[in-house]
mmCIF file of C-alpha atoms in Angstrom:
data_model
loop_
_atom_site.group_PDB
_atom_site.id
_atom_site.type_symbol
_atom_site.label_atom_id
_atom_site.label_comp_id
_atom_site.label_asym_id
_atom_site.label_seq_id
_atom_site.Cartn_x
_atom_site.Cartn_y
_atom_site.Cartn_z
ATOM 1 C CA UNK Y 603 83.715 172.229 59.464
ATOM 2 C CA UNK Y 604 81.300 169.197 59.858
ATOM 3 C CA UNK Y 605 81.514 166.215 62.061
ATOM 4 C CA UNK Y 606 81.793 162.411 60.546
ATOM 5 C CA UNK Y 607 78.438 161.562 61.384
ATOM 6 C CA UNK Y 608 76.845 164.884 59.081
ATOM 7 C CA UNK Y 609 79.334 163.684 56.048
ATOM 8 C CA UNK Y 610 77.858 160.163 56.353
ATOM 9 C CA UNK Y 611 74.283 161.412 56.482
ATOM 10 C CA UNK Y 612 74.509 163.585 53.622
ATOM 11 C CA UNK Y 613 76.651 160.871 51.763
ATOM 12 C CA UNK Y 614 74.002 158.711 52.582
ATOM 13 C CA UNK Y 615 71.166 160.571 50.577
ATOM 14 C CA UNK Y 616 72.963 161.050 47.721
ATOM 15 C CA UNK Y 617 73.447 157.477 47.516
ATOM 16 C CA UNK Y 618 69.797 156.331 47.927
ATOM 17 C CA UNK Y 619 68.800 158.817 45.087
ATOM 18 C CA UNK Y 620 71.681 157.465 42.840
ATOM 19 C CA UNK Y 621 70.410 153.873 43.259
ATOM 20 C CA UNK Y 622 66.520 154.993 42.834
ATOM 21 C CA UNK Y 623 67.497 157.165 40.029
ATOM 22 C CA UNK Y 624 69.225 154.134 37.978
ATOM 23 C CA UNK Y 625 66.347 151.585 39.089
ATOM 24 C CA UNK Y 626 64.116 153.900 37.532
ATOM 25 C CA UNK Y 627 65.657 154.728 34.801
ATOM 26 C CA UNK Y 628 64.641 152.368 32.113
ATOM 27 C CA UNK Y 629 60.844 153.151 32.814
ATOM 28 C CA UNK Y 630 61.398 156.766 32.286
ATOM 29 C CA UNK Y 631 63.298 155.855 29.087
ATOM 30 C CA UNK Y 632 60.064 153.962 27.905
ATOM 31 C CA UNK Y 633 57.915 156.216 28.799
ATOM 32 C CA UNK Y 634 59.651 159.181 26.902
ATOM 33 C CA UNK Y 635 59.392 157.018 23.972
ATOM 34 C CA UNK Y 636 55.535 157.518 23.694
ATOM 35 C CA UNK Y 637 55.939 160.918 24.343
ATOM 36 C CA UNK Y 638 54.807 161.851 20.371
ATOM 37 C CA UNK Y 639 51.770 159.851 20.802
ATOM 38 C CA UNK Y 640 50.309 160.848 23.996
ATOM 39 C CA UNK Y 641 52.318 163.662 26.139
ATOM 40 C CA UNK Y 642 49.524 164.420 28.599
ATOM 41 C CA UNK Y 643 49.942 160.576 29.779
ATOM 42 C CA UNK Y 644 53.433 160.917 29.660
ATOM 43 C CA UNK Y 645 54.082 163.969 31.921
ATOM 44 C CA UNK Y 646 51.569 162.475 34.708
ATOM 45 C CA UNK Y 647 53.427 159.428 35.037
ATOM 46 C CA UNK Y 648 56.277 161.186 35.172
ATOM 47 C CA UNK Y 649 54.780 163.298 38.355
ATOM 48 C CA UNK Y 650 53.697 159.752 39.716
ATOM 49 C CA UNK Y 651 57.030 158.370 39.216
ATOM 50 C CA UNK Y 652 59.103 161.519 40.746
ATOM 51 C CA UNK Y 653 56.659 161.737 43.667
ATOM 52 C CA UNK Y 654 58.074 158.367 45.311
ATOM 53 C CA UNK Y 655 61.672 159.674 44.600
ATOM 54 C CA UNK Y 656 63.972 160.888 47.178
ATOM 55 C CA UNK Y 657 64.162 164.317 45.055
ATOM 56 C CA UNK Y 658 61.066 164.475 43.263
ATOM 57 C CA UNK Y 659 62.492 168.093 42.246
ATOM 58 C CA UNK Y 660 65.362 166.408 40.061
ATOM 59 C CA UNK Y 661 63.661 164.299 38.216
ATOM 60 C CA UNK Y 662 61.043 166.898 37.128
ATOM 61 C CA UNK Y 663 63.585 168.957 36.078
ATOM 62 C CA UNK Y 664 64.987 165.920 34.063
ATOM 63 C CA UNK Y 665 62.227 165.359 32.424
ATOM 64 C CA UNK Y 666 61.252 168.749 31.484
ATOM 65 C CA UNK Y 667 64.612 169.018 30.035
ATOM 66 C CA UNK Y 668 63.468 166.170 27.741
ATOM 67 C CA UNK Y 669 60.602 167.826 27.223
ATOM 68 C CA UNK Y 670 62.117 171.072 26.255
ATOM 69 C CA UNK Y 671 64.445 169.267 23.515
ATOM 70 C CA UNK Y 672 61.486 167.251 22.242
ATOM 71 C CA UNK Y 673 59.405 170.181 21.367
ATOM 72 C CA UNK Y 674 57.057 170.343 24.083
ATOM 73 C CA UNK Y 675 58.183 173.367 25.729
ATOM 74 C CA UNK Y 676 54.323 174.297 26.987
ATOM 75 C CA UNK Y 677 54.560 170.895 28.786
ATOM 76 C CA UNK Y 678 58.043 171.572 30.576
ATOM 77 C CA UNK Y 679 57.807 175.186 31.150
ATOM 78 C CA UNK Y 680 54.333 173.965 33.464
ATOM 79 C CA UNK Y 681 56.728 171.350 34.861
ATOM 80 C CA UNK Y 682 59.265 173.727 35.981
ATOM 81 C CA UNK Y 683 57.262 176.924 37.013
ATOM 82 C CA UNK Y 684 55.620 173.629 39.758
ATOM 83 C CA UNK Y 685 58.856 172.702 40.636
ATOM 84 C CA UNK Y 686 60.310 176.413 41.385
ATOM 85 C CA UNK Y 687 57.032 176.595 43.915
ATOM 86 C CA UNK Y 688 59.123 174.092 45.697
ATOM 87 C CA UNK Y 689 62.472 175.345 44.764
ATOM 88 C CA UNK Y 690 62.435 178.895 44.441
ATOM 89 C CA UNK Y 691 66.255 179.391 44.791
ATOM 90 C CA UNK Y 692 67.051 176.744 42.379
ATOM 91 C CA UNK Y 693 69.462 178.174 39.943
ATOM 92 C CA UNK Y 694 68.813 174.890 37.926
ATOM 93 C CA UNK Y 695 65.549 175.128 37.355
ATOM 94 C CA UNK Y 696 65.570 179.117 36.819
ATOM 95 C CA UNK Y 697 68.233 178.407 34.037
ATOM 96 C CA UNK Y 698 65.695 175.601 32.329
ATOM 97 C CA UNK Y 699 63.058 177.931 32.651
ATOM 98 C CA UNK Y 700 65.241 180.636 30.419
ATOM 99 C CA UNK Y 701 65.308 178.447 28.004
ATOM 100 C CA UNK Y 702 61.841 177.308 27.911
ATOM 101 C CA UNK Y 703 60.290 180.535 28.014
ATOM 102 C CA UNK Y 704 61.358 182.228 24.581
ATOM 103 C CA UNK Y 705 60.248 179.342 22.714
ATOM 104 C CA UNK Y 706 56.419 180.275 24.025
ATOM 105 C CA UNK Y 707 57.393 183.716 22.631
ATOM 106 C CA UNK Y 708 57.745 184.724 26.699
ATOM 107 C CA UNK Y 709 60.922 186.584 26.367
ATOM 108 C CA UNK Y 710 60.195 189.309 29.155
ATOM 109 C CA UNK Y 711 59.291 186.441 31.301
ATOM 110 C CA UNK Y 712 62.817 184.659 30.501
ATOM 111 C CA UNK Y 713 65.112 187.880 30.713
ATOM 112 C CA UNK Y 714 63.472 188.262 34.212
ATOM 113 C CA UNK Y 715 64.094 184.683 35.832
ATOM 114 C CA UNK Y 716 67.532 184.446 34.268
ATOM 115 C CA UNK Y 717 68.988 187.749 35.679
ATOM 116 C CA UNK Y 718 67.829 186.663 38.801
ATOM 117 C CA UNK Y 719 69.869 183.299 38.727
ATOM 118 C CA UNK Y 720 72.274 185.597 37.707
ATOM 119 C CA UNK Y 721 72.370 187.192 40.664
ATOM 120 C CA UNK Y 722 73.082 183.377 42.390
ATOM 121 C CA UNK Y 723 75.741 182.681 40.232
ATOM 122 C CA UNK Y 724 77.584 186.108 38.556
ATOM 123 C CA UNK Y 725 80.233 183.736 36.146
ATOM 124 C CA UNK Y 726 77.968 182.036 34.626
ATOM 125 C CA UNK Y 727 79.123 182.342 30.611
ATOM 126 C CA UNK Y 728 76.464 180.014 29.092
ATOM 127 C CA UNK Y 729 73.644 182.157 30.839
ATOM 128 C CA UNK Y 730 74.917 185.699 30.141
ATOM 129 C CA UNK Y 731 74.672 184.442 26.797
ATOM 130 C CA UNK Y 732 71.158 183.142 26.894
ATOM 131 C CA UNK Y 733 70.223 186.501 28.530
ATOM 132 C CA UNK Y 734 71.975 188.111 25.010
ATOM 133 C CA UNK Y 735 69.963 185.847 23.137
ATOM 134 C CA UNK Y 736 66.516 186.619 24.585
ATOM 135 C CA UNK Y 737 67.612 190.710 24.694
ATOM 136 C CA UNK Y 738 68.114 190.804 20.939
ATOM 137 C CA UNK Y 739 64.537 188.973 20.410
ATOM 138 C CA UNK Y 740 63.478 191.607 22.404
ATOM 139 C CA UNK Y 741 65.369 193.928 19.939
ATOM 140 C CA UNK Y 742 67.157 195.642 23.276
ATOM 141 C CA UNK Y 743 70.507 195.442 21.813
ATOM 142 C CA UNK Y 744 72.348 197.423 24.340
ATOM 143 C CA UNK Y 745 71.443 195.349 26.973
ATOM 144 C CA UNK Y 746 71.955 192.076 24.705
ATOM 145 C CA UNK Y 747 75.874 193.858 23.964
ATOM 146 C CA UNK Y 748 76.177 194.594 27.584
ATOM 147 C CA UNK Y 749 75.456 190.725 28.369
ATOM 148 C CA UNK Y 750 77.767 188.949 25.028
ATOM 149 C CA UNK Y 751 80.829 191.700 26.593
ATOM 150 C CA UNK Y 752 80.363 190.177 30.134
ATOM 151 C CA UNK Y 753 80.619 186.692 28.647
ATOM 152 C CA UNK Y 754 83.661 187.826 27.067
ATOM 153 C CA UNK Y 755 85.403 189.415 29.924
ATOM 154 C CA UNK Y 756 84.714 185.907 31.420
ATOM 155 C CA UNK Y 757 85.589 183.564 28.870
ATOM 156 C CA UNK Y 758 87.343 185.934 25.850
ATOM 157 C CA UNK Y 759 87.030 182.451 23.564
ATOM 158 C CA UNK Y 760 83.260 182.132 23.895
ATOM 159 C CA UNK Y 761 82.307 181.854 19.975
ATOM 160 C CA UNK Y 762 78.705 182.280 21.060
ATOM 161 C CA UNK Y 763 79.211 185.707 22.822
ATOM 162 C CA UNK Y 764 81.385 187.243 20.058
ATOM 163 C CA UNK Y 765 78.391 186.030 17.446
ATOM 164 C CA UNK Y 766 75.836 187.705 19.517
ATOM 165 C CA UNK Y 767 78.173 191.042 19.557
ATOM 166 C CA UNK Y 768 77.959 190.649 15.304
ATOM 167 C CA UNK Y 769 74.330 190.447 15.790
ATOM 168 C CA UNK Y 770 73.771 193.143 17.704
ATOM 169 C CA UNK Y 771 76.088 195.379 15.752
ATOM 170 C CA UNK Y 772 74.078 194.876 12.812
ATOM 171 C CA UNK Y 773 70.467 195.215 14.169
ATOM 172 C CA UNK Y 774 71.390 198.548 15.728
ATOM 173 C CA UNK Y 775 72.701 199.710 11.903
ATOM 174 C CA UNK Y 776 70.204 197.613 10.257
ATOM 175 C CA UNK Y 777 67.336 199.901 12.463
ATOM 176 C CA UNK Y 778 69.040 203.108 12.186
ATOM 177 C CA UNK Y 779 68.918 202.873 8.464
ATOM 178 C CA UNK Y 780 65.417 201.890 8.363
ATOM 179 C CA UNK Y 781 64.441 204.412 10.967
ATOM 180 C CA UNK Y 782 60.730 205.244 10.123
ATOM 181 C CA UNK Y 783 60.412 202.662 7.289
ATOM 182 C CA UNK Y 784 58.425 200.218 10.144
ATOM 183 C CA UNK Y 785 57.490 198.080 7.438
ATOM 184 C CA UNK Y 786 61.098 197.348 6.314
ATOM 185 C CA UNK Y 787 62.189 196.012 9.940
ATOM 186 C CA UNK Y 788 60.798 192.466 10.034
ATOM 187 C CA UNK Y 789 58.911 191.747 13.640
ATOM 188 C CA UNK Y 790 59.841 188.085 13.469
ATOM 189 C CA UNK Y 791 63.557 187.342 15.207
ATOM 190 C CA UNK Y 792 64.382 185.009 12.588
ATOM 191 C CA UNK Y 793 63.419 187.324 9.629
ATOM 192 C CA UNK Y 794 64.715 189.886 10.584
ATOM 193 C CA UNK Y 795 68.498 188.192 11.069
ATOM 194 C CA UNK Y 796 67.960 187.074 7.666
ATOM 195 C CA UNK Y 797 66.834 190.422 6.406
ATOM 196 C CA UNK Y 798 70.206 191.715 7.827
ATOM 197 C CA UNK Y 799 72.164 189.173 5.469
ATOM 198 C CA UNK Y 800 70.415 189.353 2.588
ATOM 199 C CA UNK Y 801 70.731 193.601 2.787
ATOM 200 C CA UNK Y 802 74.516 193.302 3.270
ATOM 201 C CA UNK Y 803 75.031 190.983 0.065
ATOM 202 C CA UNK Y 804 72.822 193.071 -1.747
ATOM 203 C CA UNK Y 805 75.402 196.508 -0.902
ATOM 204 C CA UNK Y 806 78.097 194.003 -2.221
ATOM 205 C CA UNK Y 807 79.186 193.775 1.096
ATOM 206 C CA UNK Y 808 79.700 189.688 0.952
ATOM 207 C CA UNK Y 809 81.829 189.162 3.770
ATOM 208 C CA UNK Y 810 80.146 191.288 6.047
ATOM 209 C CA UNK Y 811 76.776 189.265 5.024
ATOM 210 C CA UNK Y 812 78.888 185.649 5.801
ATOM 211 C CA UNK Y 813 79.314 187.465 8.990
ATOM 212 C CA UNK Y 814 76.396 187.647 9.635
ATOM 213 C CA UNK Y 815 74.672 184.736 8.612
ATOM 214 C CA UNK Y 816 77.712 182.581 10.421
ATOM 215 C CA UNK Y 817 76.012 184.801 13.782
ATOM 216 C CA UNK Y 818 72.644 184.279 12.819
ATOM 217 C CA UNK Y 819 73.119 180.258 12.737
ATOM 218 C CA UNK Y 820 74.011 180.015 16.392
ATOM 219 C CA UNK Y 821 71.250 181.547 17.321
ATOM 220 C CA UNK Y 822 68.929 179.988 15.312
#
């Protein structure tokens, strides 16, 4: 239900960004390969860079992506939180920012911006299990359960979801048995996954720790 001459405008945009995205793409290549030495430089050239681009919003959220998997999550997450000023109904950047924040240990932060992409986008498998993910750092396992079983009930082959069920599982038992014993429930995420496994073995319960440590490397 749009005339020729909307198509052709709209057609017409996309194509100007493709051809300014690939002229530009060999000096964003080089300058992501001095991002170890000096990042500060790197992310304002970046900002130069994007701010002559037909969508400067999409290639900020490129590069904070880039950032993200190069370690410098501090650097993207400030990337993307100035990009959703711009964007605040971009499910895109929302999801980045999920995925950014629980590697600055801002897990309420993350739950918070991805159920509200969720509420963009309701299938989205990948996400529910991110939202899992950041539930059992925040050792809320029902809601982390409640999030793997949608996944499921979406996709019933989703590896990651069915992990995250294992996981839960076994911090809910894992608590309940040390149940005022504080100091036996490791704070640390990672620790305390490994705690799990190493308890199980220990019972003689070998499979059950495999289980467990199979889980544990997903989401780790």
């Amino acid at each position: 239900p749009f005339t020729r001459s909307v198509f052709e405008r709209e057609y017409g945009k996309v194509w100007a960004e493709s051809r300014w995205n690939y002229s530009q793409a060999s000096k964003i290549s080089a300058l992501f390969a001095m991002i170890e030495r000096d990042v500060g430089m790197v992310v304002m050239r970046i900002k130069e860079i994007a701010s002559k681009s037909p969508r400067p919003d999409t290639v900020l959220l490129m590069a904070a992506k880039k950032l993200r998997e190069n370690g410098f999550a501090a650097e993207a997450g400030q990337l993307l939180e100035q990009v959703l000023k711009n964007s605040p109904d971009s499910i895109a950047v929302m999801n980045e920012l999920g995925k950014c924040y629980p590697l600055l240990n801002r897990h309420s932060q993350a739950l918070s911006i991805l159920q509200k992409a969720q509420e963009y986008s309701s299938l989205n498998c990948n996400r529910l299990c991110l939202i899992g993910e950041v539930s059992l750092n925040m050792k809320d396992t029902g809601s982390a359960r409640k999030a793997f079983q949608q996944a499921l009930d979406i996709d019933p082959f989703c590896s990651e979801a069915r992990h995250g069920i294992v996981l839960a599982q076994n911090i809910e038992e894992f608590t309940v048995q040390n149940y005022g014993s504080s100091t036996s429930i490791p704070q640390n995420f990672a620790s305390l996954l490994n705690a799990i496994g190493i308890t199980k073995v220990r019972s003689g319960d070998l499979q059950g720790g495999i289980e467990q440590y199979r889980a544990a490397m997903v989401y780790l």
